[in-house]
Coordinates of C-alpha atoms in Angstrom, one line a residue:
Chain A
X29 CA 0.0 0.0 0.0
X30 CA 2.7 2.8 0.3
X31 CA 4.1 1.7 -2.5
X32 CA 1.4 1.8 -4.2
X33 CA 0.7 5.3 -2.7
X34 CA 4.8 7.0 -3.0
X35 CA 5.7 5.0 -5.9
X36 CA 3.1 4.8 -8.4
X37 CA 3.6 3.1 -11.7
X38 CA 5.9 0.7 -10.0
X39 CA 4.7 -3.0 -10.3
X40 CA 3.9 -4.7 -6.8
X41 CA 3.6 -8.3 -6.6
X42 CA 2.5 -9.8 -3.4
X43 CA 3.0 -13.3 -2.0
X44 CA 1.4 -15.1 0.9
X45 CA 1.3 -18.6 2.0
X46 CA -2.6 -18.4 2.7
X47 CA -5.1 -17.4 0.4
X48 CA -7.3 -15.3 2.7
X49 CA -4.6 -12.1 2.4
X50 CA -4.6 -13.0 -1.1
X51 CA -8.1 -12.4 -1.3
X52 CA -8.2 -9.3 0.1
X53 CA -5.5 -8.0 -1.6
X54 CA -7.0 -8.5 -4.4
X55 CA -10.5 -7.2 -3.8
X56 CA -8.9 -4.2 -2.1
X57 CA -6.4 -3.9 -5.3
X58 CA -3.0 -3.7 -3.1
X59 CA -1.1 -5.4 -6.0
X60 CA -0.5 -6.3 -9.6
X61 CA -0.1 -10.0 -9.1
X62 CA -1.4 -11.7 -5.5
X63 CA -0.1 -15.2 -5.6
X64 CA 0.2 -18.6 -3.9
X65 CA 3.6 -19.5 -6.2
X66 CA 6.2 -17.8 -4.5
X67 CA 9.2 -18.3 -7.6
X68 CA 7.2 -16.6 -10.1
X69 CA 6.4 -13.7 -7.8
X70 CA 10.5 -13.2 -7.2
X71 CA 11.2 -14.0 -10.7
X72 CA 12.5 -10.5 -12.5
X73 CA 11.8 -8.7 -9.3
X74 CA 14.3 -5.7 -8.8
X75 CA 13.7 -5.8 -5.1
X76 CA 12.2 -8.4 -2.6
X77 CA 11.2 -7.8 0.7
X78 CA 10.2 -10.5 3.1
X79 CA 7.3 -10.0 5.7
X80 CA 7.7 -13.2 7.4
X81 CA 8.4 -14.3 10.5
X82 CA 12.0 -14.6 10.7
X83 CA 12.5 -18.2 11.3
X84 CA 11.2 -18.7 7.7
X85 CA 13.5 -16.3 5.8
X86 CA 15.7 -19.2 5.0
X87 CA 13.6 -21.8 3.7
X88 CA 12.0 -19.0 1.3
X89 CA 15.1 -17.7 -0.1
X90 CA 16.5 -21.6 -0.6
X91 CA 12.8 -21.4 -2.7
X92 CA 12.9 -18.3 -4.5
X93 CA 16.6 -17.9 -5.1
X94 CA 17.0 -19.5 -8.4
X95 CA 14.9 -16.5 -9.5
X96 CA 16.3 -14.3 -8.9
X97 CA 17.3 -11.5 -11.5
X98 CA 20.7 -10.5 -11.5
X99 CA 20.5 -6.7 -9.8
X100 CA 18.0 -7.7 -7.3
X101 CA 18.2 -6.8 -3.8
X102 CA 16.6 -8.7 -1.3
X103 CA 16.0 -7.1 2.0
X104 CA 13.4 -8.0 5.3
X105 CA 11.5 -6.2 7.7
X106 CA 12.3 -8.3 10.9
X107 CA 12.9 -7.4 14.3
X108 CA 16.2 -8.9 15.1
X109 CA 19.4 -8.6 12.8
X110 CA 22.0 -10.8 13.8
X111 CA 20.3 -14.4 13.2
X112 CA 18.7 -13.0 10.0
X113 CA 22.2 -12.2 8.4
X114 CA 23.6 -15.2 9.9
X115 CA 20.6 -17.3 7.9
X116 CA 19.6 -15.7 4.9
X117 CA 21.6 -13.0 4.2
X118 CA 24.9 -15.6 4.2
X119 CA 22.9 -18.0 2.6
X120 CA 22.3 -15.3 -0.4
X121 CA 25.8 -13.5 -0.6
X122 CA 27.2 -17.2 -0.8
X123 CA 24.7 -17.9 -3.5
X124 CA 26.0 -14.4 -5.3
X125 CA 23.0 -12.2 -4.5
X126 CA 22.6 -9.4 -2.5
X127 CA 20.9 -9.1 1.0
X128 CA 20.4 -6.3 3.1
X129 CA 18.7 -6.3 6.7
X130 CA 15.6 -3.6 7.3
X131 CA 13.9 -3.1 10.8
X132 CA 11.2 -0.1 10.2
X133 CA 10.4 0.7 13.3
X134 CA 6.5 0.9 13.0
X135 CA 3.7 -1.0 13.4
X136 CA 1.0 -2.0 15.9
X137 CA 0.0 -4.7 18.2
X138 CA -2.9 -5.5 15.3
X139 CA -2.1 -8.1 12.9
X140 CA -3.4 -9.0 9.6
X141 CA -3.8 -7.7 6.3
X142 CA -7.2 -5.9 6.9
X143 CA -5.0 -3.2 9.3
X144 CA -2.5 -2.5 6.9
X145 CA -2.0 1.0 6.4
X146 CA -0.1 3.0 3.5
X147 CA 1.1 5.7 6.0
X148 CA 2.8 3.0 8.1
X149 CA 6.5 4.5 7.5
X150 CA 5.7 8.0 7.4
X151 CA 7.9 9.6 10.1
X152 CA 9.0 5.9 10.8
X153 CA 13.2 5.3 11.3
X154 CA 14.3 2.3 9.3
X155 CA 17.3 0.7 10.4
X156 CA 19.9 -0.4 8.6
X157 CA 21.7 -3.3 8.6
X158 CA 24.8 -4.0 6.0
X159 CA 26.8 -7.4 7.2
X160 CA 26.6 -9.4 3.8
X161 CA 29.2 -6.7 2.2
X162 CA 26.5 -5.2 -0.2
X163 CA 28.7 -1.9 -2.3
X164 CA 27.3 1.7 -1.4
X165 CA 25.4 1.6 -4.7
X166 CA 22.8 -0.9 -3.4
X167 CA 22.8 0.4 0.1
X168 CA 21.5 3.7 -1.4
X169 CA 19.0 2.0 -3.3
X170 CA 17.4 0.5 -0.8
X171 CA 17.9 3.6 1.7
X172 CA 16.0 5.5 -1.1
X173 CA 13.4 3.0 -1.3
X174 CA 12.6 3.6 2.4
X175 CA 12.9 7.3 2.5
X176 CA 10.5 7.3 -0.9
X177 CA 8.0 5.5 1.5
X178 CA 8.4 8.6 4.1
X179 CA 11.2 6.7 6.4
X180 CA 14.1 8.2 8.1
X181 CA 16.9 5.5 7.8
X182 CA 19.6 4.6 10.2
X183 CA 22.5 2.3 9.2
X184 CA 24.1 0.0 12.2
X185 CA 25.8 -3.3 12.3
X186 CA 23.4 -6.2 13.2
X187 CA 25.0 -6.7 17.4
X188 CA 24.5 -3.2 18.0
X189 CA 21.1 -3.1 16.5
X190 CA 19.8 -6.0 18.3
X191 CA 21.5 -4.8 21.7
X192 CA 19.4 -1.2 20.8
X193 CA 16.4 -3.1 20.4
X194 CA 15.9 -5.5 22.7
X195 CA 16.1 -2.2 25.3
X196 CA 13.7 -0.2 23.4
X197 CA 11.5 -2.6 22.1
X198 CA 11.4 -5.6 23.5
X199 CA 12.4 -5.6 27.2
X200 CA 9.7 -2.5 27.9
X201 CA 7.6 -5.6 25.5
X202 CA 8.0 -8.1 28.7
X203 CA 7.6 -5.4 31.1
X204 CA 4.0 -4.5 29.1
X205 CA 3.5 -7.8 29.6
X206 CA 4.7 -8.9 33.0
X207 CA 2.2 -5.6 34.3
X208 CA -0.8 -7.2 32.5
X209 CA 0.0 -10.4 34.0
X210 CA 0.3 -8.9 37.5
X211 CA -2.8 -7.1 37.3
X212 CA -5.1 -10.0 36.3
X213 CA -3.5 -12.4 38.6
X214 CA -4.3 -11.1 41.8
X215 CA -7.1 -13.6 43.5
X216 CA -8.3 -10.3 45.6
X217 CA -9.0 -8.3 42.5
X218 CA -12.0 -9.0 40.4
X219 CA -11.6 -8.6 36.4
X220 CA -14.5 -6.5 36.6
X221 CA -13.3 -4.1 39.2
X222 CA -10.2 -3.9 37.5
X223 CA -11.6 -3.6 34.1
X224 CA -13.8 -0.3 35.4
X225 CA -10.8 1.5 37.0
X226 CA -8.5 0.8 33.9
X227 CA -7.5 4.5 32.9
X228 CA -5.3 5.4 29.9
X229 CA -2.3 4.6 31.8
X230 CA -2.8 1.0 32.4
X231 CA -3.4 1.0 28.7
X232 CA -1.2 2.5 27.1
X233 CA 1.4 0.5 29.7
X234 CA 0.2 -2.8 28.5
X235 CA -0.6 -1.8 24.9
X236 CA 2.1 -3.3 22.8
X237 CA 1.7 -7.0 24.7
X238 CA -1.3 -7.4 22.8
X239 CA 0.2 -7.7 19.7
X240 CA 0.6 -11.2 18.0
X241 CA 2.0 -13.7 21.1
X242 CA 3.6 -16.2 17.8
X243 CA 5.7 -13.1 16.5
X244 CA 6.9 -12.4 20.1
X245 CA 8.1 -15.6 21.1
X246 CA 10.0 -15.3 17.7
X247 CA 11.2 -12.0 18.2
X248 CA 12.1 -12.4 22.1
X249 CA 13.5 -16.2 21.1
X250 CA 15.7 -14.6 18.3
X251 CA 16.4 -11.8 20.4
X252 CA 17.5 -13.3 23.9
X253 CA 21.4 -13.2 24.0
X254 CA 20.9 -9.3 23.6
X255 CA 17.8 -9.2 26.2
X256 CA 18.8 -11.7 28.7
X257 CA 21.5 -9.1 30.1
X258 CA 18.8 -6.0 30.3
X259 CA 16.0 -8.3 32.0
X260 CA 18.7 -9.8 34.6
X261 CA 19.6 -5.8 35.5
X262 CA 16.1 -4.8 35.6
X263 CA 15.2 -7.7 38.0
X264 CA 18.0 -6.5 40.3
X265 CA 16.6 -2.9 40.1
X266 CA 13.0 -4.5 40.9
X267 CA 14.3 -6.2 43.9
X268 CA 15.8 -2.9 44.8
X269 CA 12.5 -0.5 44.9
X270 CA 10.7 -3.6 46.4
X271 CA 13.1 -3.1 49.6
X272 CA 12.8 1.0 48.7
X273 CA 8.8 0.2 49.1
X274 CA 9.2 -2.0 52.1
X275 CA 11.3 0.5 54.2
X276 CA 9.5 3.3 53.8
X277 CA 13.0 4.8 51.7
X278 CA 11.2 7.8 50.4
X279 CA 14.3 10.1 49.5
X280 CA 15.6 7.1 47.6
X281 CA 12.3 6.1 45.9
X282 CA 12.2 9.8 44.7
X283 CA 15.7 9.7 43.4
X284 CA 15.0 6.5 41.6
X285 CA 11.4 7.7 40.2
X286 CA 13.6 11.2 38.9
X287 CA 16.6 8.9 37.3
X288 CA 13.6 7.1 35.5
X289 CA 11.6 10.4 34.1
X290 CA 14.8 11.7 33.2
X291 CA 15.7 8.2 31.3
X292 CA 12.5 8.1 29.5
X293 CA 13.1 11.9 28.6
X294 CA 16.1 11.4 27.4
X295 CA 14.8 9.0 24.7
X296 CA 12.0 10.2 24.1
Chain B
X13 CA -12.6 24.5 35.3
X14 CA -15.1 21.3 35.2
X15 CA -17.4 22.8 37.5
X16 CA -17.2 25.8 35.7
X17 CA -18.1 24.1 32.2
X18 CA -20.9 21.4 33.8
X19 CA -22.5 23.7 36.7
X20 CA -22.3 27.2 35.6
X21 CA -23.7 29.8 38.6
X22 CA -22.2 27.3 41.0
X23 CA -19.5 29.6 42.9
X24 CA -15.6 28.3 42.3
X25 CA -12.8 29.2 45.4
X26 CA -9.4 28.1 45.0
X27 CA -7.0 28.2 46.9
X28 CA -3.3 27.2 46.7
X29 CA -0.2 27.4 48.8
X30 CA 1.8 29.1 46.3
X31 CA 0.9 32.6 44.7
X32 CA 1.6 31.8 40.4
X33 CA -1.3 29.1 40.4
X34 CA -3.7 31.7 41.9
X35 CA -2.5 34.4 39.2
X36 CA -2.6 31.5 36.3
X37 CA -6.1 31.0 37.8
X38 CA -7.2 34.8 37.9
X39 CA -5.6 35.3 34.7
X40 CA -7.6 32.6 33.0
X41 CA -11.1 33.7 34.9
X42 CA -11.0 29.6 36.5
X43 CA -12.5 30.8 40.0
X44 CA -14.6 33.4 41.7
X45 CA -12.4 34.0 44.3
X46 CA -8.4 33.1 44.1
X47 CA -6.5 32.7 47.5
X48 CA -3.7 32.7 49.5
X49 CA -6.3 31.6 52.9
X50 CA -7.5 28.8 53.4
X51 CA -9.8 29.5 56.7
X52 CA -11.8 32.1 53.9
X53 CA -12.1 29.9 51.0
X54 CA -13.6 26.9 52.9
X55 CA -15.9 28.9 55.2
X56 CA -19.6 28.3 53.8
X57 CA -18.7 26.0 51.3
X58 CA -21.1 23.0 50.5
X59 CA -18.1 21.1 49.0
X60 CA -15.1 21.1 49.7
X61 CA -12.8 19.3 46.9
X62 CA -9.1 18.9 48.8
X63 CA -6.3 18.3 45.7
X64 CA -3.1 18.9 47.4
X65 CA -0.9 15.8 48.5
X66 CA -2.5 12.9 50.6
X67 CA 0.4 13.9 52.7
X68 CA -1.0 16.9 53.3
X69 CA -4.5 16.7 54.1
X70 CA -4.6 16.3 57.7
X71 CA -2.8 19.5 58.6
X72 CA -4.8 21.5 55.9
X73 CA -7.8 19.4 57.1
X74 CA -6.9 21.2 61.1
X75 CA -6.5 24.5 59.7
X76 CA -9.8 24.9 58.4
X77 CA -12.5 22.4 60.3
X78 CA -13.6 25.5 62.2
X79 CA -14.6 27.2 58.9
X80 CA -16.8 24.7 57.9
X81 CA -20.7 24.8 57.9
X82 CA -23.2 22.0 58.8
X83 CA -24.0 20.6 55.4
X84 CA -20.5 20.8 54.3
X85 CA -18.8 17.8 52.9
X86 CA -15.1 17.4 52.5
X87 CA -13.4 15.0 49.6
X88 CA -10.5 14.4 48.1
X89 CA -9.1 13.3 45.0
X90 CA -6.3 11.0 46.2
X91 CA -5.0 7.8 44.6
X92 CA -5.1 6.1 48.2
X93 CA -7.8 5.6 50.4
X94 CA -6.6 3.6 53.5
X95 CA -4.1 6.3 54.3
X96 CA -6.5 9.3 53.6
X97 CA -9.5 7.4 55.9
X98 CA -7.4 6.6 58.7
X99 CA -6.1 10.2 58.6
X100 CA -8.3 13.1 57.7
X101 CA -11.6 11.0 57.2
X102 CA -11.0 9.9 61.2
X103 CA -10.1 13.3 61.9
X104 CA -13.1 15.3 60.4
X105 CA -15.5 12.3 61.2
X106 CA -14.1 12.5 64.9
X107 CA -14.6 16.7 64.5
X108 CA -18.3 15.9 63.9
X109 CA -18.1 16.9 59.6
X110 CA -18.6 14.5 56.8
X111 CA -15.8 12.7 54.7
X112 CA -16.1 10.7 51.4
X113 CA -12.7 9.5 49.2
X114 CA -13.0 10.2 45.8
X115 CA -10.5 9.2 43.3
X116 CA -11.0 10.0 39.8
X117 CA -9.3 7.6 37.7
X118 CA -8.2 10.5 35.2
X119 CA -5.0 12.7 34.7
X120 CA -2.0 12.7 32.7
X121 CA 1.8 12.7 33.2
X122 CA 1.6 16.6 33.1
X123 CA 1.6 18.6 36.0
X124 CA 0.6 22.3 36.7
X125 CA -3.2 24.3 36.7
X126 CA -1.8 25.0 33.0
X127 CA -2.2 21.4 32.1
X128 CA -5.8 21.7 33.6
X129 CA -8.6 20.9 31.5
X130 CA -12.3 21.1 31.7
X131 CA -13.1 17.6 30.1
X132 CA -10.8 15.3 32.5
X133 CA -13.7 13.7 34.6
X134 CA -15.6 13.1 30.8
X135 CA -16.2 9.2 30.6
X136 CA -13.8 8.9 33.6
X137 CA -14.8 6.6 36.7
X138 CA -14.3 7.4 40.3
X139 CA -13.8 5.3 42.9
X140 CA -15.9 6.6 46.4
X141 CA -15.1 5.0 49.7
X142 CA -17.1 5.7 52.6
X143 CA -14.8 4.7 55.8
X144 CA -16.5 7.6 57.9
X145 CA -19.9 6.3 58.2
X146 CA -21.6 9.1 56.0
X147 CA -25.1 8.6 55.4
X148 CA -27.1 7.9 52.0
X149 CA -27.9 11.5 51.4
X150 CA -24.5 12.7 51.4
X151 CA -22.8 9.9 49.0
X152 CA -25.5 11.1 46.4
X153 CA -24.5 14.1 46.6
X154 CA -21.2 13.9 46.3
X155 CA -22.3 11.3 43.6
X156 CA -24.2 13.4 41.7
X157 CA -21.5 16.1 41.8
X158 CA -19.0 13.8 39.9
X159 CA -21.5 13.0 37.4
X160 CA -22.2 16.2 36.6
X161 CA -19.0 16.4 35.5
X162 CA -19.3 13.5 33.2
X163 CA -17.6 10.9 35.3
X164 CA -19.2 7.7 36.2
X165 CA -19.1 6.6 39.9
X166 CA -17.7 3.2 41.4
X167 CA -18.1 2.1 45.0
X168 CA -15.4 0.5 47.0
X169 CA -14.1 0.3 50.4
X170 CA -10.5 1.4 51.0
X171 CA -9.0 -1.7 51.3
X172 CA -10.2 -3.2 48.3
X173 CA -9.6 0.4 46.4
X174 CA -6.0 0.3 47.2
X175 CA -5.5 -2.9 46.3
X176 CA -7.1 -2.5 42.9
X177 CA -4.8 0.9 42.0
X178 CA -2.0 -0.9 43.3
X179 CA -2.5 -3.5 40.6
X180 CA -4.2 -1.5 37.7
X181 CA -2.1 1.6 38.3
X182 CA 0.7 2.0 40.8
X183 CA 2.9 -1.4 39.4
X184 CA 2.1 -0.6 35.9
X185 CA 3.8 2.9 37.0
X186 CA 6.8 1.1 38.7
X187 CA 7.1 -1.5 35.2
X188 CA 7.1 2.0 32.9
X189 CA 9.6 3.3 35.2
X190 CA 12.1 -0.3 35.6
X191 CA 11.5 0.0 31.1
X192 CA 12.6 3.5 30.3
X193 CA 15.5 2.6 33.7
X194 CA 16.6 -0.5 31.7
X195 CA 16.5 0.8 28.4
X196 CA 18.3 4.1 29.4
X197 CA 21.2 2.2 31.5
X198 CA 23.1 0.4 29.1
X199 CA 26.6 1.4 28.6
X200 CA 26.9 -0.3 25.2
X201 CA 23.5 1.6 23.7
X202 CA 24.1 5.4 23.3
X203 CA 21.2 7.6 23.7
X204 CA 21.0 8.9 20.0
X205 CA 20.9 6.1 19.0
X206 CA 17.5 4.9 21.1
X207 CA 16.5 8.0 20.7
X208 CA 16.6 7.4 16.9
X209 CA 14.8 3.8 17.2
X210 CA 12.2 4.5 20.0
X211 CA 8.4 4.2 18.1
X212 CA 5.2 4.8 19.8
X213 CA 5.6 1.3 21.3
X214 CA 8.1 2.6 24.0
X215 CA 6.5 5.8 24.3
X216 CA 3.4 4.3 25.7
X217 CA 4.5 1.5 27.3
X218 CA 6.8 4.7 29.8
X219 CA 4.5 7.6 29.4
X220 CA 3.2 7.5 33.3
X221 CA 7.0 7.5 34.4
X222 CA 7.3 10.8 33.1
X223 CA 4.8 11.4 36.0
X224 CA 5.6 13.9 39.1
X225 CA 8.3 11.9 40.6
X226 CA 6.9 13.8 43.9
X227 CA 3.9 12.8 43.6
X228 CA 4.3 9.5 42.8
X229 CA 6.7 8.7 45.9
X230 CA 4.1 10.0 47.7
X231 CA 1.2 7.9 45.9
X232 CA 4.0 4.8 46.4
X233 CA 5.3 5.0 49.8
X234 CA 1.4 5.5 50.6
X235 CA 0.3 2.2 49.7
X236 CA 3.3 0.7 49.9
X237 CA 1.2 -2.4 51.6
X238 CA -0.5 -3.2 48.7
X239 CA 1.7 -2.6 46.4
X240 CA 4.5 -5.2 47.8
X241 CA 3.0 -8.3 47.4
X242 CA 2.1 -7.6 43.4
X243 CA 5.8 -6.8 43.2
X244 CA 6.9 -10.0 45.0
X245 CA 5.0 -11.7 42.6
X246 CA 6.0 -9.8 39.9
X247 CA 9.6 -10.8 40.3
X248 CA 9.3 -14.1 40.3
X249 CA 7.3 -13.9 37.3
X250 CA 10.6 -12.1 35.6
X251 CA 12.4 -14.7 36.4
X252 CA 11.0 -16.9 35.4
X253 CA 10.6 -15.3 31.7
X254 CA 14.4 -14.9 31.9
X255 CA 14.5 -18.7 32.3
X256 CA 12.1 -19.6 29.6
X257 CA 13.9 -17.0 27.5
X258 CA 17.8 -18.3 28.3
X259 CA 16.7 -22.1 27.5
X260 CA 14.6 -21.4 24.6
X261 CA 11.8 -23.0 25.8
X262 CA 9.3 -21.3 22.8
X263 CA 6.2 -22.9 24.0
X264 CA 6.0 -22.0 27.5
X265 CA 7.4 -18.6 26.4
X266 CA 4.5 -18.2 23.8
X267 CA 2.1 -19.4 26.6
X268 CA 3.7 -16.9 28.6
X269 CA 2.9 -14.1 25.9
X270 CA -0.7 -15.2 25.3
X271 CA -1.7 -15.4 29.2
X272 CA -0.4 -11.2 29.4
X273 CA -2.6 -10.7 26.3
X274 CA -5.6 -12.4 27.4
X275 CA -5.3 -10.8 30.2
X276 CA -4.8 -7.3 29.2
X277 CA -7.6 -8.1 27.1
X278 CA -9.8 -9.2 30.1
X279 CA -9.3 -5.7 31.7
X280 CA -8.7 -3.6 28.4

């Protein structure tokens, strides 16, 4: 759809495993071919971007690569770097193609086809990620590609992308989730009672652990040598304002709510 | 400025410890009568609405008692109730006057009467708790007064109040504030660079940190009690995510994952 939107005139081809998206695609008219056969789709395609889950890059490519055309570029929008180079992106350069690792950083916790938007990467960063030696030449094609589609772009390597991540993205993901889980748990607390008194806050604290729990447990799975470290810390510094809490600490509870607002403020 | 908006012809007193909210106030035409004394601006009203720091009541609660007429009836728009009954509810009750807790789940990380806004209570709920014994009559009222200005009313006792924030609002606050903590801490990750890659996802999931740290040590340290055991409970939950996330156990881990969505979902 934001091709379609930013790039009109270029030809979009669109495959899914299913046929539902398909469908829709269709009737909606999101592409110029929807289709089931995933070598004809690549075939003559100057760039291919995969929208799996990450786990399935590699079986794909080892489908599609035979078709590829000579100056294609094949890049990904998944949310961990380092196992998607070491899979598919050495897999490609050793089969003579070119692979280049995309993370836009935009989305939602809704899934599906049917909330697709074209605006998606409007404002959005793209990062970057260049460990399969592609020249500058292709690296500004794709980097065009996203800024066409209204994308800032951010080059990295794939460690430090993953190590960026995994605290901005998908430890505050568990924490979304571990507050939900706390919440609900509680055999005092009635669902209803709780469900009444929900505000914005609790909300917009929990929203992102409603997104798809199968492309979490990738993305955390894929992602856990760079999170492990961040979620061992934060436990630590759980432990610490539980004894803060207990012993009534106030001047140190204040300092450690100020080092927070100032953390968050400093990102965002 | 919501009484102003839903019960015009109603007379408005403020009063404030500090001079620049009164001239803010005067400036902006939010209150008949804008002041410095607190005996004056309670003597003869029917309500009396006390927004300072739970902290605080009590000795405000001393200073004007004397000032208050028969019909009057004090509130309060704290985010703890045990606390707030046990102290100035026992207090006024005690002093032969009539307290109710209110706590109008509504607000925003922003502080200051410049971030004040007529709408707040709209679609908002608030919690009563009536520890002081006050009769049918007056919890209509006071009822009545928060519907008026759009909110809708839940009753509660303070245990069971405080238990319930603690859960749907005060450990959320302390998970926003352990994910922007975390994410901000790492040597390796450079704040440009996070800066650069946080999306709405982290935003939301550490908006309330950026919360009055005063106001939220208070709001902690307050109902510390209930609080605790949620956090207990929390931690072992983290670790044992850690675990599931260190041995790759996918299934447990997606388990994990769907149990925080269903039960956002349950309370969302």
């Amino acid at each position: 759809m934001a091709v379609r939107k930013y790039m009109p005139g270029v030809e979009v081809r669109l495959w899914a495993r299913r046929k539902s998206p398909l469908t829709f695609a269709r009737e909606h008219k999101l592409a110029d071919t929807c289709s089931q056969n995933l070598f004809e789709t690549v075939g003559g395609a100057e760039l291919v971007v995969l929208c799996t889950p990450t786990s399935t890059f590699l079986d794909l490519a080892k489908e599609f690569e035979q078709g590829l055309g000579e100056r294609a570029i094949v890049t990904d929008v998944g949310s961990t770097k380092k196992d998607v180079h070491t899979g598919v992106g050495s897999f490609l350069e050793e089969s003579g193609h070119v692979f280049v690792g995309s993370h836009p950083m935009a989305g939602s916790e809704k899934q599906g086809i049917e909330h697709a938007q074209a605006n998606l990467f409007e404002n959005a960063v793209v990062a970057l990620t260049n460990e399969s030696r592609a020249d500058d030449n292709t690296l500004s094609r794709i980097a065009h590609f996203w800024r066409t589609l209204g994308a800032s772009v951010f080059t990295t390597n794939a460690v430090a992308h993953d190590s960026l991540v995994a605290a901005i993205s998908h430890v505050p993901h568990i924490f979304a989730a571990l507050a939900a889980r706390t919440a609900a748990s509680d055999k005092r607390s009635n669902v209803d009672a709780l469900s009444t008194l929900a505000s914005t806050g609790f909300r917009d604290t929990t929203r992102v652990c409603s997104g798809s729990p199968e492309l979490w447990t990738d993305i955390l799975t894929q992602n856990a040598e760079a999170i492990c470290p961040y979620l061992e810390q934060s436990v630590a510094d759980q432990q610490r304002v539980l004894q803060l809490l207990r012993e009534g600490r106030r001047e140190e509870l204040l300092q450690w709510l100020k080092e927070a607002k100032q953390a968050r403020e400093s990102i965002c």
